[in-house]
PDB file of C-alpha atoms in Angstrom:
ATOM      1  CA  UNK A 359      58.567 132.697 140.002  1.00  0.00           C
ATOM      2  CA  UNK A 360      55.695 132.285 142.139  1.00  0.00           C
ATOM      3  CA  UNK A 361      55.722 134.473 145.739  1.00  0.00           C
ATOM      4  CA  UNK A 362      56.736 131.878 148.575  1.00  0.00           C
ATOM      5  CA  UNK A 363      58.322 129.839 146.235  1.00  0.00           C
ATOM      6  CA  UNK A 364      62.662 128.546 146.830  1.00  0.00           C
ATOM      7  CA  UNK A 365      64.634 128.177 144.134  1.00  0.00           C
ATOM      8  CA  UNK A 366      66.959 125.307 144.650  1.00  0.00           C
ATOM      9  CA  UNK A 367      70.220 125.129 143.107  1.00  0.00           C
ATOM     10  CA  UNK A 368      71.885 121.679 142.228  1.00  0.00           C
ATOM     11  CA  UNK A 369      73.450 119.986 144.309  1.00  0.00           C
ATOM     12  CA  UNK A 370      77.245 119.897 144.743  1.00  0.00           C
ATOM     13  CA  UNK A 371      79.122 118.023 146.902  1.00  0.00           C
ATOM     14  CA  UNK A 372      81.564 120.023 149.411  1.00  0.00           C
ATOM     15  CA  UNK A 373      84.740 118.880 151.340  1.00  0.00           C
ATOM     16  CA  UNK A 374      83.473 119.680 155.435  1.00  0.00           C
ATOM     17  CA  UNK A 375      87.200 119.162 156.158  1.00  0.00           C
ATOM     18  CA  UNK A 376      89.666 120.420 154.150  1.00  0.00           C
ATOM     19  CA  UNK A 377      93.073 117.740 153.371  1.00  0.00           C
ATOM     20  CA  UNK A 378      96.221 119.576 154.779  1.00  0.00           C
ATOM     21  CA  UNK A 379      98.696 117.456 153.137  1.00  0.00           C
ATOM     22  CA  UNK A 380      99.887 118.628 150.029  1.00  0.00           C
ATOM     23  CA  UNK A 381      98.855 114.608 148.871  1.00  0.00           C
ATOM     24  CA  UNK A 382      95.559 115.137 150.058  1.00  0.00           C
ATOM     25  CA  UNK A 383      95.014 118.223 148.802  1.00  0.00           C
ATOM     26  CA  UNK A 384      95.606 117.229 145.550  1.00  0.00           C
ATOM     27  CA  UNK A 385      93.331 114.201 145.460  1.00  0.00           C
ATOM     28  CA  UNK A 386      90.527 116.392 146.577  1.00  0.00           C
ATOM     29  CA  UNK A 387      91.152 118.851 143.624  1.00  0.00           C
ATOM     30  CA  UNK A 388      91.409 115.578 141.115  1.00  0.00           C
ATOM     31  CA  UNK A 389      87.912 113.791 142.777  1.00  0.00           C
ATOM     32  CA  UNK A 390      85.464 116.099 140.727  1.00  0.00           C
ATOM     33  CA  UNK A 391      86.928 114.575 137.621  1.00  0.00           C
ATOM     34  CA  UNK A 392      84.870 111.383 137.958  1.00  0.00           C
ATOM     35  CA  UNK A 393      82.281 113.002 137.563  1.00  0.00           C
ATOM     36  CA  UNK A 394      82.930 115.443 134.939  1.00  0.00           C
ATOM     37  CA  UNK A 395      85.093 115.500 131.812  1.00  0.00           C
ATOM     38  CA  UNK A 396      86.307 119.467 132.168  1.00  0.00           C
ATOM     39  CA  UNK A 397      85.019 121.295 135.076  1.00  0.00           C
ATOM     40  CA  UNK A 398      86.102 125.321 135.341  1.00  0.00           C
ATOM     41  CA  UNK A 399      87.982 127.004 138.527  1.00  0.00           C
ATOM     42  CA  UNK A 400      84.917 128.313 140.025  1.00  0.00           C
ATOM     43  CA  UNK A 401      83.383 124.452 139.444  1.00  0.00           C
ATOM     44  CA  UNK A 402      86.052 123.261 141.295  1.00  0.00           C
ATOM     45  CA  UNK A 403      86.632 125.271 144.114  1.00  0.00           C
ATOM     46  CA  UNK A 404      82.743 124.829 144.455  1.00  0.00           C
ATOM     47  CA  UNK A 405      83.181 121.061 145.006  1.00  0.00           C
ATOM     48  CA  UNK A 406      85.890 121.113 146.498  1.00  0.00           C
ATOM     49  CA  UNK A 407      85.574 123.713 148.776  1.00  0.00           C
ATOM     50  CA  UNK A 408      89.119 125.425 148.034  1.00  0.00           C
ATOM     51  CA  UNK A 409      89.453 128.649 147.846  1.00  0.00           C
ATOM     52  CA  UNK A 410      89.605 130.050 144.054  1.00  0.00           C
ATOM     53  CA  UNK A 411      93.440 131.294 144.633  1.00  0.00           C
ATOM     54  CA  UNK A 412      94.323 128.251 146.268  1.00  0.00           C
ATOM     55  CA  UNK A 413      92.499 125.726 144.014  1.00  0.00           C
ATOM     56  CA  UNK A 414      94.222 128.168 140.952  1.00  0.00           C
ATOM     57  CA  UNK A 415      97.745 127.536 142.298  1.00  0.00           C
ATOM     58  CA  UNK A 416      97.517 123.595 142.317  1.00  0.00           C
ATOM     59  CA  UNK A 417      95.974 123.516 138.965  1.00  0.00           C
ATOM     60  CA  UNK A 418      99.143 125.670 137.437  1.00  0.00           C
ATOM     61  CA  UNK A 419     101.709 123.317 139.151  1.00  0.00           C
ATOM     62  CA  UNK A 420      99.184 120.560 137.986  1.00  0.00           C
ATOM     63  CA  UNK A 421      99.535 121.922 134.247  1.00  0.00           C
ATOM     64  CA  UNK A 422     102.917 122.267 134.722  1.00  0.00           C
ATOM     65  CA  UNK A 423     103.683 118.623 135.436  1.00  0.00           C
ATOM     66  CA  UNK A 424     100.666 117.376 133.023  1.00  0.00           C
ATOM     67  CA  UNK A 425      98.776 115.708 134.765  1.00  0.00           C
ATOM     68  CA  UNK A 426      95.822 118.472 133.880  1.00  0.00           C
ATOM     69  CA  UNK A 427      95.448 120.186 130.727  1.00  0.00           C
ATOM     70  CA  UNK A 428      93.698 123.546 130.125  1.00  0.00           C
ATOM     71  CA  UNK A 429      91.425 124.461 127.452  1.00  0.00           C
ATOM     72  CA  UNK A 430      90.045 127.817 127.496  1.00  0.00           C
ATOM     73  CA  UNK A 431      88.673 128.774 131.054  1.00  0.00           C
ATOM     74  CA  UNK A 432      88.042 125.033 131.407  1.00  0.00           C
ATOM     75  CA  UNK A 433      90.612 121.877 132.864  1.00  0.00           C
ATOM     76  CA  UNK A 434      90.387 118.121 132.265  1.00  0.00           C
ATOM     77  CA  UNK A 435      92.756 115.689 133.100  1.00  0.00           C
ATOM     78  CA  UNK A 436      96.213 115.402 131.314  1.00  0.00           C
ATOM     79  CA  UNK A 437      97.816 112.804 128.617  1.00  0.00           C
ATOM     80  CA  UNK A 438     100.332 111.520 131.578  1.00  0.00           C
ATOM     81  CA  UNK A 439      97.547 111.543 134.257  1.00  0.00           C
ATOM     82  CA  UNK A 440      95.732 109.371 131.733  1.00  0.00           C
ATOM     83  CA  UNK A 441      98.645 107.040 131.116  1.00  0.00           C
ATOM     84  CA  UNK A 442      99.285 106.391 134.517  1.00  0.00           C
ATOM     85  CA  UNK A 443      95.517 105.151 134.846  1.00  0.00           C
ATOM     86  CA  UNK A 444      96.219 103.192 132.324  1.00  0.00           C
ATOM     87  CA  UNK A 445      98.955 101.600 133.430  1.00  0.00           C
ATOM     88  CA  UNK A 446      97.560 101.063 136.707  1.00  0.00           C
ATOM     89  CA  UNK A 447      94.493  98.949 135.179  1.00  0.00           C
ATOM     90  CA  UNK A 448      96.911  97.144 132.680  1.00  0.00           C
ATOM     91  CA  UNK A 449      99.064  96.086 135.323  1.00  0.00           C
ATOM     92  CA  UNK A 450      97.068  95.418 138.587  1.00  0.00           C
ATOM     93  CA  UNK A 451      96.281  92.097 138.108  1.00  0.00           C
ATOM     94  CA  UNK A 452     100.176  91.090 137.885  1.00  0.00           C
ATOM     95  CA  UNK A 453     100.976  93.307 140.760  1.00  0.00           C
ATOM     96  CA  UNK A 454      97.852  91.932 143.231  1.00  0.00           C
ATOM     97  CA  UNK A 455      99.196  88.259 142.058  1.00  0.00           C
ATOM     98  CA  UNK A 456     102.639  88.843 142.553  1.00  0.00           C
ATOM     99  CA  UNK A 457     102.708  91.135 146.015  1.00  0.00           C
ATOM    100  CA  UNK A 458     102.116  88.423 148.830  1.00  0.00           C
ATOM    101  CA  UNK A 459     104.410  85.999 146.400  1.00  0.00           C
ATOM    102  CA  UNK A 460     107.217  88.932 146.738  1.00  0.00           C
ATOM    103  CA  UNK A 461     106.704  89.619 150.713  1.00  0.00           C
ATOM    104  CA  UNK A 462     106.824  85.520 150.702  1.00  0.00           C
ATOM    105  CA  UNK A 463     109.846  85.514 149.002  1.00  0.00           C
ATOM    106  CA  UNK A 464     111.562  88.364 151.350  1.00  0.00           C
ATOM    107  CA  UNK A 465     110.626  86.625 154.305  1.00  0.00           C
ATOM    108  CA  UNK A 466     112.317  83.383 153.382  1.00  0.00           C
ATOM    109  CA  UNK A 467     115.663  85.020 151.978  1.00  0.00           C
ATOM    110  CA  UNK A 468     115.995  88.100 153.625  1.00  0.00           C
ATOM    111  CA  UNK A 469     116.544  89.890 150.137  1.00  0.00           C
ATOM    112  CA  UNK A 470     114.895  92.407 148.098  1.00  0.00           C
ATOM    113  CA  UNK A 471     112.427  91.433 146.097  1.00  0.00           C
ATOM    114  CA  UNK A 472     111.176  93.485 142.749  1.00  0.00           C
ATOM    115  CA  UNK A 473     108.901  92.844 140.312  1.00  0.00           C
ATOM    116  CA  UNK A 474     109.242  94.848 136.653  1.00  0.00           C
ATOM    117  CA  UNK A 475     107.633  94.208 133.409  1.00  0.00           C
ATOM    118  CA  UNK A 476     108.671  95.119 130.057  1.00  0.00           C
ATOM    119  CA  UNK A 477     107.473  97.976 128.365  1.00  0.00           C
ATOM    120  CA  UNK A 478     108.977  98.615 124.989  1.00  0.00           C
ATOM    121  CA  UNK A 479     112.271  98.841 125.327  1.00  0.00           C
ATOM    122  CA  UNK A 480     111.651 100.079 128.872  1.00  0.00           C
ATOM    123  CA  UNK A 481     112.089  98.293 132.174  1.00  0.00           C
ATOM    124  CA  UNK A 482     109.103  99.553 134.863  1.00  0.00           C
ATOM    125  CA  UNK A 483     109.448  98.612 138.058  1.00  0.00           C
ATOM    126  CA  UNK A 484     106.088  98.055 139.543  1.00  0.00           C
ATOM    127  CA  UNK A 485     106.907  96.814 143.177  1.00  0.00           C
ATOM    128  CA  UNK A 486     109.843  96.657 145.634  1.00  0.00           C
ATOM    129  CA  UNK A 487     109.924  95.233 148.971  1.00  0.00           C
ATOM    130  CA  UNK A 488     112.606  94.521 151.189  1.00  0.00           C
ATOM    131  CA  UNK A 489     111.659  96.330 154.638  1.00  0.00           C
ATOM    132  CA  UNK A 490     114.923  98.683 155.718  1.00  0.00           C
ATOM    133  CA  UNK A 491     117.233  97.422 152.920  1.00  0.00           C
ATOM    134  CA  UNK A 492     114.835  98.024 150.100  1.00  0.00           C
ATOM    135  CA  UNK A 493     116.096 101.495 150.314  1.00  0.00           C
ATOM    136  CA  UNK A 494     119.938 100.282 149.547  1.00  0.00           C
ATOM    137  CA  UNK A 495     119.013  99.116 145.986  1.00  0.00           C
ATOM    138  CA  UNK A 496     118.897 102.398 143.495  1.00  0.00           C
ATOM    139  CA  UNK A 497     115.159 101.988 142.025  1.00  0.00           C
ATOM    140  CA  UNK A 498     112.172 103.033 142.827  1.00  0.00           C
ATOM    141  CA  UNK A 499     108.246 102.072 141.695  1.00  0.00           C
ATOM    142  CA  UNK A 500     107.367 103.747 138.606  1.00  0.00           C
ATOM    143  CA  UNK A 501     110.572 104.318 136.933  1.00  0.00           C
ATOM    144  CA  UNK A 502     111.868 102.915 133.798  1.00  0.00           C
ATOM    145  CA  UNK A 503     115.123 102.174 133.107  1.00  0.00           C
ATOM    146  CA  UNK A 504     116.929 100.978 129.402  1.00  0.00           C
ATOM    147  CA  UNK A 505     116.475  97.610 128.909  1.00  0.00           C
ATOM    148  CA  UNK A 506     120.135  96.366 128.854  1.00  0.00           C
ATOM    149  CA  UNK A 507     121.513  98.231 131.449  1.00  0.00           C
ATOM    150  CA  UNK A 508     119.735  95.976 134.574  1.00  0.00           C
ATOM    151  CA  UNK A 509     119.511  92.423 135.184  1.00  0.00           C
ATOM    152  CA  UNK A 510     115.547  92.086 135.047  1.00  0.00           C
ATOM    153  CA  UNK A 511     115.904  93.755 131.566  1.00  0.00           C
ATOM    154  CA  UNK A 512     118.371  90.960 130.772  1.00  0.00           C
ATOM    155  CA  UNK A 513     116.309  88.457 132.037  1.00  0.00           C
ATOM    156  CA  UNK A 514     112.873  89.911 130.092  1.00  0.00           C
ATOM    157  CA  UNK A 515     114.798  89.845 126.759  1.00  0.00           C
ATOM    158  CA  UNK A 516     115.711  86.541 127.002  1.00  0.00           C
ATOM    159  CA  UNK A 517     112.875  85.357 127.517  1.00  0.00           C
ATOM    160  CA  UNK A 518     111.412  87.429 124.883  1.00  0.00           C
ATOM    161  CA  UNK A 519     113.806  85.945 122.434  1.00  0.00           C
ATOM    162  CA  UNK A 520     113.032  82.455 123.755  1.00  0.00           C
ATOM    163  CA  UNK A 521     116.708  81.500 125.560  1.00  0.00           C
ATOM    164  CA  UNK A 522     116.850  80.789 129.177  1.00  0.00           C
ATOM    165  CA  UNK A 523     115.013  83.477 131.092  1.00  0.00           C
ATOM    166  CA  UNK A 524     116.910  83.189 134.577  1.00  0.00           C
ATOM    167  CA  UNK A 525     120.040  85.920 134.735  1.00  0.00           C
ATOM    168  CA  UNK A 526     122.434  86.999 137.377  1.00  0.00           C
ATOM    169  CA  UNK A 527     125.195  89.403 138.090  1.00  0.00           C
ATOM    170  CA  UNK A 528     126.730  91.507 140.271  1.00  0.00           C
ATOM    171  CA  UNK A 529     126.401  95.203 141.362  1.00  0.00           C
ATOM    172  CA  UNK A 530     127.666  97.405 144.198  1.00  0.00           C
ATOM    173  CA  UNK A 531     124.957  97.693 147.079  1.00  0.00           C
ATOM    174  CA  UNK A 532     125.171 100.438 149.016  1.00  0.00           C
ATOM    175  CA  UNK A 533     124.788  99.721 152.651  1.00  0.00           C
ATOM    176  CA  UNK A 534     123.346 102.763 154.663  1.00  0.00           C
ATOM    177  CA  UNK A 535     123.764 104.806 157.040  1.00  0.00           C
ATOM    178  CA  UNK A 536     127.729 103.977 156.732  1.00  0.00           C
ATOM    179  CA  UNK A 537     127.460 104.779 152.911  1.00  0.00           C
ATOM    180  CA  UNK A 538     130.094 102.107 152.261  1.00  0.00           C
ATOM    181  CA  UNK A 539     129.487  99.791 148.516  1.00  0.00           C
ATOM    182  CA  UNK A 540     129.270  95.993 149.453  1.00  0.00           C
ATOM    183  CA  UNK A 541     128.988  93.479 146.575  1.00  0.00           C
ATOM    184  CA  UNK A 542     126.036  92.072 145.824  1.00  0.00           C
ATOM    185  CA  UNK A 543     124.454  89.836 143.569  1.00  0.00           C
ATOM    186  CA  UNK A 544     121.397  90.399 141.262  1.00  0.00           C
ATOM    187  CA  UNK A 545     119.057  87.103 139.838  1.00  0.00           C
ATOM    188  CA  UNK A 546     116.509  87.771 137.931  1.00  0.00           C
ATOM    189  CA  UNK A 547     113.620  85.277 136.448  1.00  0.00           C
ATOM    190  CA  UNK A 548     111.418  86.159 133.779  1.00  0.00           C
ATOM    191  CA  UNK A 549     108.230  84.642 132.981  1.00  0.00           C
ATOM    192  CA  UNK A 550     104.800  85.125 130.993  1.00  0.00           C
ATOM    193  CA  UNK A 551     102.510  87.056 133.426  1.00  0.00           C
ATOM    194  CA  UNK A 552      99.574  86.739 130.625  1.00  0.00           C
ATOM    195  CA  UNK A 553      97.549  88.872 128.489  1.00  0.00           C
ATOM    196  CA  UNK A 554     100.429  89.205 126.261  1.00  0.00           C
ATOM    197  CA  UNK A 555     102.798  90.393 128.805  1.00  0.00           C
ATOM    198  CA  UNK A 556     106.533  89.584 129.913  1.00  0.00           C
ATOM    199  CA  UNK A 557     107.393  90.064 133.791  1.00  0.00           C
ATOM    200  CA  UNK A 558     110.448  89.566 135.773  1.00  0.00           C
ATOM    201  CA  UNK A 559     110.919  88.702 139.910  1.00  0.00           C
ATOM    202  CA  UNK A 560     114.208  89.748 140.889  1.00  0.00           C
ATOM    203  CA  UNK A 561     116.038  89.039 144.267  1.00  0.00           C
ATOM    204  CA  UNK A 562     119.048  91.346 145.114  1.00  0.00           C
ATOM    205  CA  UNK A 563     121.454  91.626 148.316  1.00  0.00           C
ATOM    206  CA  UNK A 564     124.923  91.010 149.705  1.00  0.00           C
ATOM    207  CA  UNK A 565     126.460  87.643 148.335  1.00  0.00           C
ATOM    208  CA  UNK A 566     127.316  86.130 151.528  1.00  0.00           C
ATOM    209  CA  UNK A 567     123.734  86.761 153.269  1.00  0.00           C
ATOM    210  CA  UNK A 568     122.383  84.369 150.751  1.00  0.00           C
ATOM    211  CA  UNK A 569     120.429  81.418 151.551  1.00  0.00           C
ATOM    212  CA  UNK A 570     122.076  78.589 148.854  1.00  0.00           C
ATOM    213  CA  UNK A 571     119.081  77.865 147.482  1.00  0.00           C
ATOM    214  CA  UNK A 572     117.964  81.453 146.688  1.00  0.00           C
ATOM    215  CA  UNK A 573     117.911  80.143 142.467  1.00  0.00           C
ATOM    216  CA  UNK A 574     115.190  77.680 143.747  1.00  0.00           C
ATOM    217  CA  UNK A 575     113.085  79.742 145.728  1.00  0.00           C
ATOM    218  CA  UNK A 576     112.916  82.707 143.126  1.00  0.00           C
ATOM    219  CA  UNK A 577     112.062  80.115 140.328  1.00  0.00           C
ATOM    220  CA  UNK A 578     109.075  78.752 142.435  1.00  0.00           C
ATOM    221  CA  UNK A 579     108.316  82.194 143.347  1.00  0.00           C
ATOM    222  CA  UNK A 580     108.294  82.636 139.740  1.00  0.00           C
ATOM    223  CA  UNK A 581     105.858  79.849 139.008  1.00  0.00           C
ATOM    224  CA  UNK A 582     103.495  80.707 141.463  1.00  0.00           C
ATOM    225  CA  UNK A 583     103.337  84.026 140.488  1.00  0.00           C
ATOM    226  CA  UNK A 584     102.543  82.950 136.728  1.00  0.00           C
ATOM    227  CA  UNK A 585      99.784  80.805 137.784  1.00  0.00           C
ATOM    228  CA  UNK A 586      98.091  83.200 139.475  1.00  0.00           C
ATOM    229  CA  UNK A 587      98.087  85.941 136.845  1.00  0.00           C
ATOM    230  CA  UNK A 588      95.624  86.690 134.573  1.00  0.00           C
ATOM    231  CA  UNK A 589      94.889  85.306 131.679  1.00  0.00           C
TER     232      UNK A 589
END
């Protein structure tokens, strides 16, 4: 190398401000990825800024839990980490169509509103809103359940099988912070969300809060929803 002359190594991006939430932190460790298809610790605590031991402890819990795999001195992302992506992109244009539909819906009947699709012979809820009483009904976003044992799986067979798609029961609701079971009543509506797939809305809440015309509102819920799906 000629005298006088700099050598100037690539350049690499590096987080200024380190993320002190465990969240953050682990977004920061995942953002190389876009970028690369396997990247090595030193790689990544170079763009990330992390220090090695620190940026080596979230990738072990991140092996751990799949969402990175490890080949040799190298990482990429994981088979689940992958899934989830793809989920996201096979189901975002149901979920941005059916989101102001569902805070619509909980607005004018005071219930709470969820929106699953049918996966196999998996129920996965994809949204849930409700405000304070969302918390009362035992789901949460991302988790599957067996297809018989909840009302929107009901309702998504159904209309799978080409019978009447709207189905309601009962279920305990547990009413917090007293902790005491109420009864409550489940409807569920399912409906072609396109591109192949089956989706449900479902309205749930204590029987005597209802509006009487909560059937009517769901199934134009419903319909609006559909419409605005992809196709």
């Amino acid at each position: 190398m000629p005298i006088g002359t700099i050598r100037r190594e690539p350049s690499v991006t590096v987080t200024t401000e380190l993320p002190t939430t465990v969240m953050g932190r682990v977004t920061a460790l995942l953002a190389p990825f876009r970028d690369a298809e396997s990247l090595t610790l030193t790689e990544l605590a170079r763009h990330t800024g992390f220090p090695r031991s620190s940026a080596h402890r979230m990738l072990l819990q991140l092996v751990q839990v799949g969402w990175i795999d490890r080949e040799g001195t190298s990482y990429r992302l994981g088979a689940k980490f992958v899934e989830l992506g793809g989920l996201a992109r096979s189901y975002d244009g149901i979920h941005r169509a059916a989101l102001p539909v569902m805070h619509g819906l909980w607005h004018s009947t005071g219930l709470v509103v969820q929106l699953a699709v049918l996966d196999g012979d998996s129920v996965l809820y994809l949204e849930k809103t409700g405000g304070r009483r969302a918390d009362d009904v035992a789901t949460r976003v991302g988790e599957r359940r067996p297809v018989q044992s909840t009302f929107e799986g009901r309702a998504l067979s159904a209309h799978r099988g080409g019978t009447p798609s709207l189905h309601e029961g009962h279920a305990p609701l547990r009413i917090r912070p007293t902790g005491v079971d109420e009864p409550a009543r489940c409807i569920a509506a399912a409906f072609d969300s396109g591109c192949g797939e089956t989706a449900a809305l479902s309205v749930t809440g204590i029987e005597v809060c209802e509006p009487r015309d909560v059937g009517r509102l769901l199934r134009d819920a419903v319909a609006v929803v559909a419409m605005r799906s992809p196709r």
